[in-house]
GROMACS .gro file of C-alpha atoms in nm:
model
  403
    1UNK     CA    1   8.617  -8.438   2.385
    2UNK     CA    2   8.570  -8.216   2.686
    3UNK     CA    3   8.317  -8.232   2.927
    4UNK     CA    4   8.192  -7.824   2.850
    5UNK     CA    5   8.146  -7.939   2.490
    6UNK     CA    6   7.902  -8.232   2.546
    7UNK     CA    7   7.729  -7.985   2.759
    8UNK     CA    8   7.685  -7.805   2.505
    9UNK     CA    9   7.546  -8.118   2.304
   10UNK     CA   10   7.327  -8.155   2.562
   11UNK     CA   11   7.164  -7.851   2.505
   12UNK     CA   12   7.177  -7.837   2.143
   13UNK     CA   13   6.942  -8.169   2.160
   14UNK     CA   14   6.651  -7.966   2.339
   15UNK     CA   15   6.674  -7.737   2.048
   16UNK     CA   16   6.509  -7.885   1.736
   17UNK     CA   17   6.484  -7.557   1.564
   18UNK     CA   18   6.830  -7.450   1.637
   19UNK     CA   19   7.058  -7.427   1.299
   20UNK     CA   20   7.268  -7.705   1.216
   21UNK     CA   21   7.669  -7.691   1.254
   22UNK     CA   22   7.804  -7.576   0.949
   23UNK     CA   23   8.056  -7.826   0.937
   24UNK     CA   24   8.146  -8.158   1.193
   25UNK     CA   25   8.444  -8.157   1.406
   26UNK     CA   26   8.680  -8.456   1.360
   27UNK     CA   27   8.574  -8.558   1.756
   28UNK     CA   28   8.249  -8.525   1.583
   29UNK     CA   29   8.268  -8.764   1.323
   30UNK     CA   30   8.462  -9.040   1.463
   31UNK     CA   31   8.229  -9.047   1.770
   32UNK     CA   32   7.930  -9.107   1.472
   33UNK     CA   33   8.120  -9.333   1.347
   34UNK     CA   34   8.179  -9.556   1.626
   35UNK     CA   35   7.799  -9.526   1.617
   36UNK     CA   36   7.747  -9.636   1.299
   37UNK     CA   37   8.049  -9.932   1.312
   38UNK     CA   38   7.836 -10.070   1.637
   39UNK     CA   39   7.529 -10.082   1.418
   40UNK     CA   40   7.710 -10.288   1.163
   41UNK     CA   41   7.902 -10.525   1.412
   42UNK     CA   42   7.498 -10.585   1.595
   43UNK     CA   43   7.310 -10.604   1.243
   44UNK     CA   44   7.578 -10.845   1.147
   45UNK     CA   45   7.535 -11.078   1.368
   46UNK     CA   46   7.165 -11.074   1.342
   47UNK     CA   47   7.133 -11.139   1.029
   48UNK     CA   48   7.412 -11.396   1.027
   49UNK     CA   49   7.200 -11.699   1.034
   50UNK     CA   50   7.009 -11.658   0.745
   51UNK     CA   51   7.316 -11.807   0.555
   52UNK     CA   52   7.428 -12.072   0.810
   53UNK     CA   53   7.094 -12.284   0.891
   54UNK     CA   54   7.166 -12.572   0.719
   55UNK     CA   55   7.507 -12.647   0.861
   56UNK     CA   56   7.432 -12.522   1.216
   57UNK     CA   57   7.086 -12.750   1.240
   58UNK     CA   58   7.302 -13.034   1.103
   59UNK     CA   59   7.583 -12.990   1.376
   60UNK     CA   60   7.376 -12.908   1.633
   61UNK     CA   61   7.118 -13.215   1.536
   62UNK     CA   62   6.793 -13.027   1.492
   63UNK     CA   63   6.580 -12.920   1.202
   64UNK     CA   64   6.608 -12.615   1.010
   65UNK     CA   65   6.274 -12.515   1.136
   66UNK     CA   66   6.401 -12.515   1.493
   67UNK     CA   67   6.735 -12.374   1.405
   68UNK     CA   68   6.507 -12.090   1.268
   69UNK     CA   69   6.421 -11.986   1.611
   70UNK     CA   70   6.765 -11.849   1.714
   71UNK     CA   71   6.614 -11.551   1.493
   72UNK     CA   72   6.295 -11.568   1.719
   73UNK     CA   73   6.480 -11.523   2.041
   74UNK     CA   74   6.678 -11.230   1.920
   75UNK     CA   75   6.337 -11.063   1.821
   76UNK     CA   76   6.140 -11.187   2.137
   77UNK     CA   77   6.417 -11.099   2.387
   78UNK     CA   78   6.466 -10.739   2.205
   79UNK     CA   79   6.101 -10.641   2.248
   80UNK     CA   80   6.059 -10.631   2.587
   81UNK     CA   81   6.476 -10.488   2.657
   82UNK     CA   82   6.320 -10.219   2.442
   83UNK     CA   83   6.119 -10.145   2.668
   84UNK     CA   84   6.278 -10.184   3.066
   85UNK     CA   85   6.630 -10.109   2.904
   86UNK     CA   86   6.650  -9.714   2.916
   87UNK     CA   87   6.484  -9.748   3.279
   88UNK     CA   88   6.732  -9.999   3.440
   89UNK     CA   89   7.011  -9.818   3.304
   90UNK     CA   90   6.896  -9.502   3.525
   91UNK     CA   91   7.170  -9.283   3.561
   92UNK     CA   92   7.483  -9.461   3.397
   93UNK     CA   93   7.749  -9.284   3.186
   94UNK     CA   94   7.576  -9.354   2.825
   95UNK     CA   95   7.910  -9.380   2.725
   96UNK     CA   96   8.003  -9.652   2.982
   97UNK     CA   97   7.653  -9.834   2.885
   98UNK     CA   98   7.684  -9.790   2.510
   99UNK     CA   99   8.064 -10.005   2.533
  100UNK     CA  100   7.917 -10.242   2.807
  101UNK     CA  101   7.663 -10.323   2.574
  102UNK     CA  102   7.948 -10.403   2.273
  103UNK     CA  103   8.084 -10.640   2.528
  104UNK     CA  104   7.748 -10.798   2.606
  105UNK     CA  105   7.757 -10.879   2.198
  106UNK     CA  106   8.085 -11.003   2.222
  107UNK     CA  107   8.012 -11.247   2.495
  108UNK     CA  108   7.691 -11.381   2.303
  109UNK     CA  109   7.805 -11.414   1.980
  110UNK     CA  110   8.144 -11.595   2.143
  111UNK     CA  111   7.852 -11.829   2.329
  112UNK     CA  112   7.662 -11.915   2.018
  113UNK     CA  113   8.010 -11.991   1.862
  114UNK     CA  114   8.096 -12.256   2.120
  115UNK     CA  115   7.748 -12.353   2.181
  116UNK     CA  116   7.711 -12.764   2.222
  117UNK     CA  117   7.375 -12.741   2.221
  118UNK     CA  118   7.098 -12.564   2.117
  119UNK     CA  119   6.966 -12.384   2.427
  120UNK     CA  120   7.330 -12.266   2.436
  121UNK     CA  121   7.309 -12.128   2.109
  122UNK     CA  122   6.937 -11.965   2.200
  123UNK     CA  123   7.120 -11.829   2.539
  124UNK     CA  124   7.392 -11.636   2.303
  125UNK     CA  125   7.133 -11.497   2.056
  126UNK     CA  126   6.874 -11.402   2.316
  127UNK     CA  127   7.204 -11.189   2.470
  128UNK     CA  128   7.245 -11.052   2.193
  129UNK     CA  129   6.906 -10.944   2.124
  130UNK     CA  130   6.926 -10.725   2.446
  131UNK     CA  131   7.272 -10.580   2.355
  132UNK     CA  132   7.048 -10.487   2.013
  133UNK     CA  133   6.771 -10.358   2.145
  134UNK     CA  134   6.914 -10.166   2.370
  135UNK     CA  135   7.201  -9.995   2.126
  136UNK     CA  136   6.912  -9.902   1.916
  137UNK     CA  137   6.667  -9.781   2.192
  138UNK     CA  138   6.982  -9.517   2.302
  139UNK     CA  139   7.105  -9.393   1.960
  140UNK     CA  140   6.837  -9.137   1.883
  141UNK     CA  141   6.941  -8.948   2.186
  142UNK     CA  142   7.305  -8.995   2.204
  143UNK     CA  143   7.345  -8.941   1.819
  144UNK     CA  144   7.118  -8.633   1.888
  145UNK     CA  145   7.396  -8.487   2.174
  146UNK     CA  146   7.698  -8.570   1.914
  147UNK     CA  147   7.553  -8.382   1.627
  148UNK     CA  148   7.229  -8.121   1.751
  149UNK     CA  149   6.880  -8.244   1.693
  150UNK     CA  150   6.867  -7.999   1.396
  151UNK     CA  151   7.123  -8.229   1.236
  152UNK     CA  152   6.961  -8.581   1.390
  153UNK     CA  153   6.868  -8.721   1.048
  154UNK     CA  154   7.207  -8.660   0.920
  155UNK     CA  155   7.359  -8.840   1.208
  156UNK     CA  156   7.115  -9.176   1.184
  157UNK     CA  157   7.170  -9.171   0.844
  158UNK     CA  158   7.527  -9.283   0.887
  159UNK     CA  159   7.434  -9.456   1.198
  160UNK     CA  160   7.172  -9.669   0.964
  161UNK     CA  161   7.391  -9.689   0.683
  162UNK     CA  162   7.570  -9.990   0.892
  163UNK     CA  163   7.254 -10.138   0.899
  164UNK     CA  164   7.217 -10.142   0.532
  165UNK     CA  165   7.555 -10.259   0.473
  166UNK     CA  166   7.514 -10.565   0.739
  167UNK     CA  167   7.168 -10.634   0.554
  168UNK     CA  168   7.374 -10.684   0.213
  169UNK     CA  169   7.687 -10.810   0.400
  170UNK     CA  170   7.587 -11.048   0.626
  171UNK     CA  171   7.394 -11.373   0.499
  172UNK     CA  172   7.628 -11.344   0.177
  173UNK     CA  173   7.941 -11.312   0.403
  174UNK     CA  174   7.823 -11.565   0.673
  175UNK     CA  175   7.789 -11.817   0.422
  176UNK     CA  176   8.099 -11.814   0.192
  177UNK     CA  177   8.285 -11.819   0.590
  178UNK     CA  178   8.076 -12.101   0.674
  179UNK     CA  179   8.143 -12.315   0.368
  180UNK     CA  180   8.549 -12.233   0.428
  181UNK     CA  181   8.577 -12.275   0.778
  182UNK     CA  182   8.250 -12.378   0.906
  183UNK     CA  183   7.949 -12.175   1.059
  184UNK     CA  184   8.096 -12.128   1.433
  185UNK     CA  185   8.407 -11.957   1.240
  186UNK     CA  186   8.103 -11.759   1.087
  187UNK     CA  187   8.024 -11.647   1.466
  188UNK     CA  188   8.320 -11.588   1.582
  189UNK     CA  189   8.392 -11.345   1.314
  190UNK     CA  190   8.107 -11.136   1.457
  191UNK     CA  191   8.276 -11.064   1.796
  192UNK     CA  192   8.531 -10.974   1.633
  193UNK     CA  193   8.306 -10.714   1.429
  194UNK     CA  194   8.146 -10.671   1.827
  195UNK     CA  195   8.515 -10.639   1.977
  196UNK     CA  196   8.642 -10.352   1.693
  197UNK     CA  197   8.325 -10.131   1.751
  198UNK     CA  198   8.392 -10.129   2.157
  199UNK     CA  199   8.772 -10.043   2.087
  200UNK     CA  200   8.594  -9.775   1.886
  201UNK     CA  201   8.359  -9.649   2.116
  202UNK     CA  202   8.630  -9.623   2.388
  203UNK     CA  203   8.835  -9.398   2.185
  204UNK     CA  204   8.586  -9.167   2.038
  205UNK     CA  205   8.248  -9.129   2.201
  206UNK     CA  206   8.258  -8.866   2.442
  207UNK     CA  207   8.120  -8.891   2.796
  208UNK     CA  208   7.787  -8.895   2.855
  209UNK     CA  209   7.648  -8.825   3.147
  210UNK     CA  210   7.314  -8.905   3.158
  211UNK     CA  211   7.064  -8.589   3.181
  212UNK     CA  212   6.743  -8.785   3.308
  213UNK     CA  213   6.677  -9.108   3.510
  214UNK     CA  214   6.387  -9.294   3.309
  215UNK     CA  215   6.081  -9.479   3.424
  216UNK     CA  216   5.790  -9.668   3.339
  217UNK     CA  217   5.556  -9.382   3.434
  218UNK     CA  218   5.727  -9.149   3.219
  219UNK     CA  219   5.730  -9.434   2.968
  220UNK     CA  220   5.339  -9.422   2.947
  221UNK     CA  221   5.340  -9.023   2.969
  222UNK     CA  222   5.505  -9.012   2.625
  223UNK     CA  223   5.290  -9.239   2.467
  224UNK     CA  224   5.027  -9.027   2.558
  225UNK     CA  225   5.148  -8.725   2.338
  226UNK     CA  226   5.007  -8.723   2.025
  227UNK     CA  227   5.275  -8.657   1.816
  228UNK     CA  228   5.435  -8.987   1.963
  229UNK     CA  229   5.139  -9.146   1.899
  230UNK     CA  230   5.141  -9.034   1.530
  231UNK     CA  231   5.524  -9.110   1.479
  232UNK     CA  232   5.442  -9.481   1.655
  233UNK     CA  233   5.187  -9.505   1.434
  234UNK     CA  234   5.385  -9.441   1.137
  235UNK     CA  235   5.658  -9.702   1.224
  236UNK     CA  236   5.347 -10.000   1.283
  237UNK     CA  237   5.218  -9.906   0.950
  238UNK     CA  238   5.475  -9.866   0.665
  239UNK     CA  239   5.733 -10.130   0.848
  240UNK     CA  240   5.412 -10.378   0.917
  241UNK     CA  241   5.354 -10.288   0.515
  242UNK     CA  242   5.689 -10.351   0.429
  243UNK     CA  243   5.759 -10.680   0.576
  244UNK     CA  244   5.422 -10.839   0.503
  245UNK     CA  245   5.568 -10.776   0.145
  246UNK     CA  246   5.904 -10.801   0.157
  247UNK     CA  247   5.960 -11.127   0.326
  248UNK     CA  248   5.773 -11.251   0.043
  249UNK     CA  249   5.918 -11.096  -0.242
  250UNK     CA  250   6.135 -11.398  -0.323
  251UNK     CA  251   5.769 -11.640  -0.396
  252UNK     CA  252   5.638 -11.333  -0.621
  253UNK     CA  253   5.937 -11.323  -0.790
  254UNK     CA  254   5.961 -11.656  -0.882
  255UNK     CA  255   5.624 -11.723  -0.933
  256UNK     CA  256   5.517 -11.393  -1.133
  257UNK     CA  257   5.862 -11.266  -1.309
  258UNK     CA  258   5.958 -11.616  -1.330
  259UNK     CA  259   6.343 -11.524  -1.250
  260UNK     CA  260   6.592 -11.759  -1.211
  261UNK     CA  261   6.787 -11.755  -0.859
  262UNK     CA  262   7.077 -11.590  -1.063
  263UNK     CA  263   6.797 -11.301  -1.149
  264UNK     CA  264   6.676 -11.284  -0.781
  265UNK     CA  265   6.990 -11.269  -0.601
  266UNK     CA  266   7.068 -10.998  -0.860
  267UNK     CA  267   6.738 -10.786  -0.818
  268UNK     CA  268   6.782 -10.835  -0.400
  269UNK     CA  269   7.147 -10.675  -0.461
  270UNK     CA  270   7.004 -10.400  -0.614
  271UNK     CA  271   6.731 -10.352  -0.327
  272UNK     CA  272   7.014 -10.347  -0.121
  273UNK     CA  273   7.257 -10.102  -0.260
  274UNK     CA  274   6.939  -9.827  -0.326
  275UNK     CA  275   6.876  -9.928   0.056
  276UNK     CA  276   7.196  -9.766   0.101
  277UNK     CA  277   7.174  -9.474  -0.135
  278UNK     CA  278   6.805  -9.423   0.079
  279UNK     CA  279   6.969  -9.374   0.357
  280UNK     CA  280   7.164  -9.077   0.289
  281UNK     CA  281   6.918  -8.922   0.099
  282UNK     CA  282   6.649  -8.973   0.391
  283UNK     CA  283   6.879  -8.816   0.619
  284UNK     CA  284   6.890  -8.503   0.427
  285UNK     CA  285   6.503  -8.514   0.417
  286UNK     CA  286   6.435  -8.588   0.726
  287UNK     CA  287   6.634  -8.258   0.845
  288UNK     CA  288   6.485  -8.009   0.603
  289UNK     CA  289   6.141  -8.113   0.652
  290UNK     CA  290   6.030  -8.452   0.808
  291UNK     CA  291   5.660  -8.419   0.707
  292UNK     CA  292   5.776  -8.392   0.358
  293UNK     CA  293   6.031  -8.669   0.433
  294UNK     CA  294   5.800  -8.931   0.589
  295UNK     CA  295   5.530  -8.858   0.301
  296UNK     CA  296   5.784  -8.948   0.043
  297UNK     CA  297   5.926  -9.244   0.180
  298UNK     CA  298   5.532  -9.427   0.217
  299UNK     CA  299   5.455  -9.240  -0.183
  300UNK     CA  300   5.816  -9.437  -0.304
  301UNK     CA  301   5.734  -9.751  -0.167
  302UNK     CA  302   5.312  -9.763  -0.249
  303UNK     CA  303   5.400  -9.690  -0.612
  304UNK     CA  304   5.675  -9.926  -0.581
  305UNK     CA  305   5.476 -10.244  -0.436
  306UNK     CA  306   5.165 -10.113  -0.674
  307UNK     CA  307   5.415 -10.126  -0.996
  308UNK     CA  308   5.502 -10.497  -0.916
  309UNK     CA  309   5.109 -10.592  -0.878
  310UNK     CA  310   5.047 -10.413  -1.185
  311UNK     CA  311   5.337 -10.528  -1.392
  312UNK     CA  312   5.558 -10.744  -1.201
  313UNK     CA  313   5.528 -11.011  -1.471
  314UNK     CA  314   5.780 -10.815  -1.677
  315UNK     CA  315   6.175 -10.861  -1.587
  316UNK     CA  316   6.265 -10.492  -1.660
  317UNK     CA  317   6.010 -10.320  -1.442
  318UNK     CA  318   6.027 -10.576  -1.178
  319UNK     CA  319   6.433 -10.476  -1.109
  320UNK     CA  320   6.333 -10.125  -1.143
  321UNK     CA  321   6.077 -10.127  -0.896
  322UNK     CA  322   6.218 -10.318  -0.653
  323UNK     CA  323   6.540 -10.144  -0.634
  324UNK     CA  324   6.340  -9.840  -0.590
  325UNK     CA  325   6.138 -10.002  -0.283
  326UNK     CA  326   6.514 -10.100  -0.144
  327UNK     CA  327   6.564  -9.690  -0.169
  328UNK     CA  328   6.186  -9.640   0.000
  329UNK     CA  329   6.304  -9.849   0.282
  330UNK     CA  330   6.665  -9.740   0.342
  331UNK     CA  331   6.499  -9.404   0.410
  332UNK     CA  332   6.266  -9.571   0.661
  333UNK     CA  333   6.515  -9.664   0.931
  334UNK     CA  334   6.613  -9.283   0.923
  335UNK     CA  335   6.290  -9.082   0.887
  336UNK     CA  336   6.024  -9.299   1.098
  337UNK     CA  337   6.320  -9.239   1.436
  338UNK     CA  338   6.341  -8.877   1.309
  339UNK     CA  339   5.996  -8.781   1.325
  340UNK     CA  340   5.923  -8.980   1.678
  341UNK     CA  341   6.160  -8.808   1.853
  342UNK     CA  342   5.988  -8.485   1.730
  343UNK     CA  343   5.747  -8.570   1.950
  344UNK     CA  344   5.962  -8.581   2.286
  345UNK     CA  345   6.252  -8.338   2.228
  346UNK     CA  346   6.241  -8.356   2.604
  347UNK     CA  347   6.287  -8.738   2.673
  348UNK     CA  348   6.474  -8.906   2.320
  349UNK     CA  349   6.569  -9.198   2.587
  350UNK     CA  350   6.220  -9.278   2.627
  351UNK     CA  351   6.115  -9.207   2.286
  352UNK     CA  352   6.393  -9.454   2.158
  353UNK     CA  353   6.246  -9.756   2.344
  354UNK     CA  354   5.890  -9.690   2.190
  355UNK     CA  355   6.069  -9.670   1.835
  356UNK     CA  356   6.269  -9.960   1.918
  357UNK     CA  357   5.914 -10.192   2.062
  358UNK     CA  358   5.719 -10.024   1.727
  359UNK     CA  359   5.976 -10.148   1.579
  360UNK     CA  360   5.977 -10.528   1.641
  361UNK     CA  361   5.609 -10.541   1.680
  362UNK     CA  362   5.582 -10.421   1.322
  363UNK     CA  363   5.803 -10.664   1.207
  364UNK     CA  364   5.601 -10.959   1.426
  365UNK     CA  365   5.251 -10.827   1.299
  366UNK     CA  366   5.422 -10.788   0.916
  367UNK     CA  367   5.549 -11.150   0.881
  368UNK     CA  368   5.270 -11.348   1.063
  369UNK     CA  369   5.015 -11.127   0.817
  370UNK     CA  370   5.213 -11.154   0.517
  371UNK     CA  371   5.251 -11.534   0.538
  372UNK     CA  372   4.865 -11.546   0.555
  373UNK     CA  373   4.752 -11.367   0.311
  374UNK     CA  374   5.032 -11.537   0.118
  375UNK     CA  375   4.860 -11.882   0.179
  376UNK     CA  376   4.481 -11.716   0.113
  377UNK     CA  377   4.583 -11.513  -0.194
  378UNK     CA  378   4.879 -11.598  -0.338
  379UNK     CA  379   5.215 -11.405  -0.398
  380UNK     CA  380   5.045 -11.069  -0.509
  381UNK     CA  381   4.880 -11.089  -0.182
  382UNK     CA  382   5.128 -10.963   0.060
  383UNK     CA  383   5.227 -10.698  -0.145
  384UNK     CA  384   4.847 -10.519  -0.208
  385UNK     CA  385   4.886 -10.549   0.180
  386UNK     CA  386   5.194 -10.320   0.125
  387UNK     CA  387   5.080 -10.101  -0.113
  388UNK     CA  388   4.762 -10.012   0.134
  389UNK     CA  389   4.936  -9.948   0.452
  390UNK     CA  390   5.201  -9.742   0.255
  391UNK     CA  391   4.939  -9.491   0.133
  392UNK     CA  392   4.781  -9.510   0.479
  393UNK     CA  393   5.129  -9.399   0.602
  394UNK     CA  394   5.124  -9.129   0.364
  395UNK     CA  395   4.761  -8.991   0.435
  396UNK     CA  396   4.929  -8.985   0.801
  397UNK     CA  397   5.214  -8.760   0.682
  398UNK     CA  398   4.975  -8.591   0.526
  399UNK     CA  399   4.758  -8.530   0.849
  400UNK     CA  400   5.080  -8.494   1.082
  401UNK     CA  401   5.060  -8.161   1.244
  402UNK     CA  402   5.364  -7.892   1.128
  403UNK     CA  403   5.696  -7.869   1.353
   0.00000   0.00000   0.00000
């Protein structure tokens, strides 16, 4: 792709009102989907673990508790690159930092494959965390200057749908490698995932030159808009709501609907397909009206954690319901970026660091809430806690002031 024609990106991504292209070029779509490959090769790898504890604790001769903490260091490590990354980087090629940061993945997850000990292993995934953080912290603005901000949602929505497919892919995949060639295999197969998105990247994403040089003072300027303050509010909410419940949705379905792991593993494929199906549908949305957008994501996924309170007990409803949260919250990861970046047309960089830190803190808050009221009120607990920030998050939408 020429250098006139991502100048003309550039400009299109000032323009949130401007109409969208009528069709994608070719240059278009490959350089979206080299996007949308890197979010699959990153998600991957971060989910990986979920289906390898046992053997890696075993080989590595601590508990599963502590071998639970590689997840903690990706989280812990992403946080605060959310925040510095998009100001260190100043003036880099996006391009050139986008395929440095594939490389960065590649080297971790090769690390945690060869780690001897554990503090190698927390080394690679605390890489890797950055390398995640930072991916995600860019791709608002760079998937705004492929496609035209009028056309934004559309282009996460394929950038997401990797990170639906990894969420599906990856504990199921990591585990069936891990009992066939053992869990470091597992590892290594995720720098290769790493390794094919930066071949992809090299080819197809355009240059990038960057069009601001970032700091912490403009950081804190944003934050004082109040649309950004709205759309950060929005993320803390519904994603604090949604992983207080779903992180335990496996307890309430075995202790309400009485499923058997068969049943469960079943249901969760479901949540993870509509997950999929939400994406594309809240890219749409998110284009053609985001108020409308956010409001029904927060409506589908209140009556959806309010249905399993009420009536969880049954089998039928219980699928139903949850597959239609899994839809609620595919639609999440494509509206709640959407309507920040409404907010700072001006500065997306920025903008995608305080999604990115709204992000993990939501998912922090979520899980450390969720596991008490688990304890205090049992499995119904956690998702009443959804249900009420989810129709909070719609009386926002509700509130949000027009485009």
């Amino acid at each position: 792709m020429t250098d006139t024609t991502t100048s003309e990106l550039e400009e299109a991504a000032l323009d949130f009102d401007a109409a969208p292209p009528a069709a994608w070029s070719m240059t278009t779509w490959l350089a979206v989907i080299s996007m949308a490959a890197t979010s699959f090769a990153l998600v991957s790898a971060e989910f990986l673990p979920a289906g390898l504890l046992t053997p890696l604790a075993r080989d590595l001769g601590v508990s599963e508790g502590t071998a639970g903490q590689v997840v903690t260091a990706t989280a812990s490590v992403g946080a605060v690159t959310a925040l510095l990354s998009n100001v260190l980087i100043g003036r880099l090629n996006r391009k050139t930092v986008l395929v440095s940061l594939s490389a960065l993945a590649i080297a971790s997850n090769v690390l945690a494959a060869f780690a001897t000990e554990f503090w190698l292993l927390l080394l690679g995934r605390a890489g890797l965390g950055i390398a995640l953080s930072a991916f995600w912290a860019l791709s608002v603005a760079v998937v705004a200057r492929l496609v035209g901000a009028s056309a934004t949602g559309r282009g996460m929505a394929i950038v997401t749908l990797g990170v639906s497919l990894a969420t599906i892919a990856a504990p199921s995949m990591g585990a069936l490698i891990s009992d066939w060639l053992g869990w470091r295999s597992a590892m290594a197969a995720t720098a290769g995932l790493a390794a094919l998105a930066m071949l992809l990247q090299a080819l197809f994403l355009p240059t990038l030159r960057a069009t601001t040089s970032n700091s912490l003072g403009g950081v804190w300027q944003l934050v004082r808009r109040r649309r950004v303050q709205l759309g950060m509010l929005a993320i803390l909410m519904l994603m604090t709501g949604h992983f207080a419940g779903s992180v335990y949705v496996r307890p309430f379905l075995e202790q309400v609907t009485h499923l058997s792991t068969g049943l469960i593993a079943l249901t969760l494929l479901g949540f993870g397909i509509a997950a999929v199906v939400g994406n594309v549908a809240g890219g749409r949305m998110a284009d053609a009206n985001i108020r409308v957008a956010l409001g029904v994501t927060a409506a589908l996924m209140a009556i959806s954690a309010l249905a399993l309170v009420l009536w969880g007990a049954q089998v039928v409803i219980a699928f139903g319901f949850a597959t239609l949260w899994g839809f609620a919250f595919g639609m999440a990861p494509v509206v709640l970026p959407t309507n920040l970046s409404r907010g700072a047309p001006d500065a997306l960089e920025t903008a995608g660091s305080l999604m990115v830190v709204s992000f993990q803190v939501a998912i922090t808050i979520g899980a450390v809430i969720g596991g008490y009221v688990v304890d205090t009120l049992g499995p119904t607990g956690p998702l009443s806690l959804t249900v009420l920030l989810a129709l909070s998050t719609l009386l926002l939408a509700v509130l949000q002031p027009r485009d």
